[in-house]
């Protein structure tokens, strides 16, 4: 999800000047953008060596950490916003991390590939796991340990007693508010305790 | 460089008429903003990089890290290496004359702390006309000095690079130091620390101190890979994995390759390192504990630090384990400081901080690229 339209759409959910924690920050592009365009400060968490290096090259604060070990480094409500952009699908303890996200941050912003996007549904109807631009991996060779849908996350949020402040989809860089579970490749949620 | 003025020490003692050996690399820029201080650990010196003309094997101890085109690039930065007080590579230490008595210090050399070293280093910078460091950098005990710089002189440090270090030593870590010290002190040649006047050196103690130190600087895996159960008698005949030479059935002879290696390291060390220095430096390690004055709260202790930080640890380092670095990271996060932290998955234990791991070296390079941008701006 590196296209700039999508990144900007998600960045708009982050109030200017926010203190941000980006869980699974990748190469630090989002943090660098938030720093530059929205005067944000903060840190990225990343496990991958190459990404940690990329963050250092961008001048983004990065902490190398396995998110499956939790967020004990961070006290309650120490961030305005905690981002989980395309991270959820890689975590073993997604439910715990969801609660951790809103413990450490006043709001949590989640984005992940929506498995219920209609091309995925078509593919499964044909009896095959989807391979798309958004989910570009073969089923037997994917870093994603789970897939979920826009609708699924609403239920998980409810189950975890989290407040959904906003939710929508993104497709082709555009915000999708009508039937996002069907029409959007990316699902976005803004959550709080 | 000679310092006539008295340096008050943390213990309440003081030291006067002392000298600090130092080397510099690269050029100080016009606004004196590109200086980087390198702090050494237990057995290193001010000679951090480069070679001495006409001397083979005289590479500085961090030559893979520092130099022209290296991660800390001396084409851009003015790098200062300094030998600490009490050490044995040129700066005033236990083997020098105490101006108060006219006799060699020996065991009477005052106990120095990390904080004392940093104060002495600050005076050296004063003398060199450097008000602010672009960065201070060190590994292990050197990392403790770098951290201490940010607490003692926060306004004089823009960046701190703290590698394979800890906010204090654990009991186990102090225990290792104590074994090493006891080995030295109980050597009959130690003479209560005044062995110089007896014309002897407590080499047996130094050797054992070095052997135990060396064990703790390596990882189990790397030791097994390097030596395994290989016998010295079978050296060169087989690989470590298939070594099946005959046992000597001796309790005193060097049987296993690892024994040979440790003895060799011990012998080498005892030739050049001072016994009193070993005691002093391990004690400085033990005493370092910036949280101590803050009820053990490292977060409070680090509240005065204003510099930006890069911390690096190595996964197989059990002497200065990653979780100790994370404590520093957490304290900095609690204080909302700029900090980056990398945990390098290297097999080499504590020694990894001196070795060539491309992830580590590239990361430090990138960090200093960022420092340079700030300096140039």
GROMACS .gro file of N, CA and C in nm, chain A residues 19 43 49 52-53 56-57 60-65 69 72-75 77-78, chain B residues 326 329-330 332-334 336-344 359 362-363 366 373:
model
  120
   19UNK      N    1   0.162   1.340   1.817
   19UNK     CA    2   0.270   1.248   1.853
   19UNK      C    3   0.224   1.110   1.811
   43UNK      N    4   0.762   0.786   1.658
   43UNK     CA    5   0.851   0.672   1.636
   43UNK      C    6   0.783   0.568   1.551
   49UNK      N    7   1.531  -0.577   0.943
   49UNK     CA    8   1.658  -0.504   0.939
   49UNK      C    9   1.662  -0.400   0.826
   52UNK      N   10   1.448  -0.107   0.909
   52UNK     CA   11   1.509  -0.025   1.014
   52UNK      C   12   1.615   0.067   0.952
   53UNK      N   13   1.693   0.009   0.863
   53UNK     CA   14   1.795   0.089   0.794
   53UNK      C   15   1.731   0.198   0.710
   56UNK      N   16   1.630   0.480   0.922
   56UNK     CA   17   1.746   0.559   0.963
   56UNK      C   18   1.790   0.649   0.849
   57UNK      N   19   1.783   0.597   0.727
   57UNK     CA   20   1.823   0.678   0.612
   57UNK      C   21   1.728   0.796   0.590
   60UNK      N   22   1.401   0.898   1.030
   60UNK     CA   23   1.282   0.874   1.111
   60UNK      C   24   1.324   0.793   1.235
   61UNK      N   25   1.275   0.830   1.352
   61UNK     CA   26   1.303   0.750   1.473
   61UNK      C   27   1.242   0.613   1.457
   62UNK      N   28   1.323   0.511   1.475
   62UNK     CA   29   1.271   0.375   1.461
   62UNK      C   30   1.322   0.289   1.575
   63UNK      N   31   1.233   0.206   1.628
   63UNK     CA   32   1.268   0.113   1.735
   63UNK      C   33   1.252  -0.027   1.680
   64UNK      N   34   1.359  -0.104   1.680
   64UNK     CA   35   1.350  -0.241   1.629
   64UNK      C   36   1.293  -0.332   1.737
   65UNK      N   37   1.177  -0.389   1.704
   65UNK     CA   38   1.103  -0.462   1.805
   65UNK      C   39   1.009  -0.559   1.734
   69UNK      N   40   0.587  -0.935   2.075
   69UNK     CA   41   0.630  -0.928   2.215
   69UNK      C   42   0.555  -0.820   2.292
   72UNK      N   43   0.518  -0.321   2.578
   72UNK     CA   44   0.550  -0.286   2.717
   72UNK      C   45   0.647  -0.170   2.727
   73UNK      N   46   0.713  -0.136   2.617
   73UNK     CA   47   0.803  -0.019   2.617
   73UNK      C   48   0.725   0.111   2.635
   74UNK      N   49   0.595   0.104   2.609
   74UNK     CA   50   0.519   0.229   2.603
   74UNK      C   51   0.413   0.236   2.712
   75UNK      N   52   0.409   0.350   2.780
   75UNK     CA   53   0.310   0.372   2.884
   75UNK      C   54   0.174   0.406   2.821
   77UNK      N   55  -0.150   0.588   2.697
   77UNK     CA   56  -0.186   0.718   2.640
   77UNK      C   57  -0.068   0.811   2.622
   78UNK      N   58   0.042   0.756   2.575
   78UNK     CA   59   0.159   0.841   2.554
   78UNK      C   60   0.167   0.893   2.410
  519UNK      N   61   1.718  -0.188   2.595
  519UNK     CA   62   1.576  -0.149   2.589
  519UNK      C   63   1.535  -0.067   2.709
  522UNK      N   64   1.621   0.267   2.616
  522UNK     CA   65   1.525   0.313   2.514
  522UNK      C   66   1.394   0.354   2.582
  523UNK      N   67   1.347   0.271   2.672
  523UNK     CA   68   1.219   0.302   2.739
  523UNK      C   69   1.229   0.433   2.816
  525UNK      N   70   1.417   0.680   2.757
  525UNK     CA   71   1.420   0.792   2.661
  525UNK      C   72   1.282   0.816   2.601
  526UNK      N   73   1.211   0.707   2.572
  526UNK     CA   74   1.075   0.720   2.520
  526UNK      C   75   0.986   0.790   2.622
  527UNK      N   76   1.002   0.751   2.748
  527UNK     CA   77   0.922   0.813   2.854
  527UNK      C   78   0.947   0.963   2.860
  529UNK      N   79   1.025   1.134   2.594
  529UNK     CA   80   0.993   1.186   2.461
  529UNK      C   81   1.115   1.235   2.385
  530UNK      N   82   1.225   1.167   2.405
  530UNK     CA   83   1.346   1.203   2.333
  530UNK      C   84   1.347   1.138   2.195
  531UNK      N   85   1.423   1.197   2.105
  531UNK     CA   86   1.444   1.134   1.975
  531UNK      C   87   1.537   1.016   1.996
  532UNK      N   88   1.488   0.898   1.964
  532UNK     CA   89   1.571   0.779   1.982
  532UNK      C   90   1.540   0.678   1.874
  533UNK      N   91   1.645   0.617   1.823
  533UNK     CA   92   1.629   0.501   1.737
  533UNK      C   93   1.705   0.386   1.802
  534UNK      N   94   1.654   0.267   1.777
  534UNK     CA   95   1.713   0.149   1.842
  534UNK      C   96   1.713   0.033   1.746
  535UNK      N   97   1.827  -0.030   1.733
  535UNK     CA   98   1.838  -0.149   1.648
  535UNK      C   99   1.891  -0.265   1.730
  536UNK      N  100   1.831  -0.380   1.706
  536UNK     CA  101   1.873  -0.503   1.772
  536UNK      C  102   1.928  -0.593   1.663
  537UNK      N  103   2.059  -0.599   1.655
  537UNK     CA  104   2.121  -0.670   1.543
  537UNK      C  105   2.132  -0.819   1.577
  552UNK      N  106   2.477  -0.491   0.861
  552UNK     CA  107   2.355  -0.421   0.906
  552UNK      C  108   2.390  -0.313   1.007
  555UNK      N  109   2.610  -0.030   0.838
  555UNK     CA  110   2.527   0.055   0.750
  555UNK      C  111   2.436   0.145   0.832
  556UNK      N  112   2.385   0.091   0.940
  556UNK     CA  113   2.294   0.170   1.025
  556UNK      C  114   2.368   0.289   1.086
  559UNK      N  115   2.427   0.544   0.822
  559UNK     CA  116   2.306   0.623   0.792
  559UNK      C  117   2.280   0.725   0.902
  566UNK      N  118   2.403   1.609   0.808
  566UNK     CA  119   2.307   1.704   0.751
  566UNK      C  120   2.277   1.815   0.851
   0.00000   0.00000   0.00000
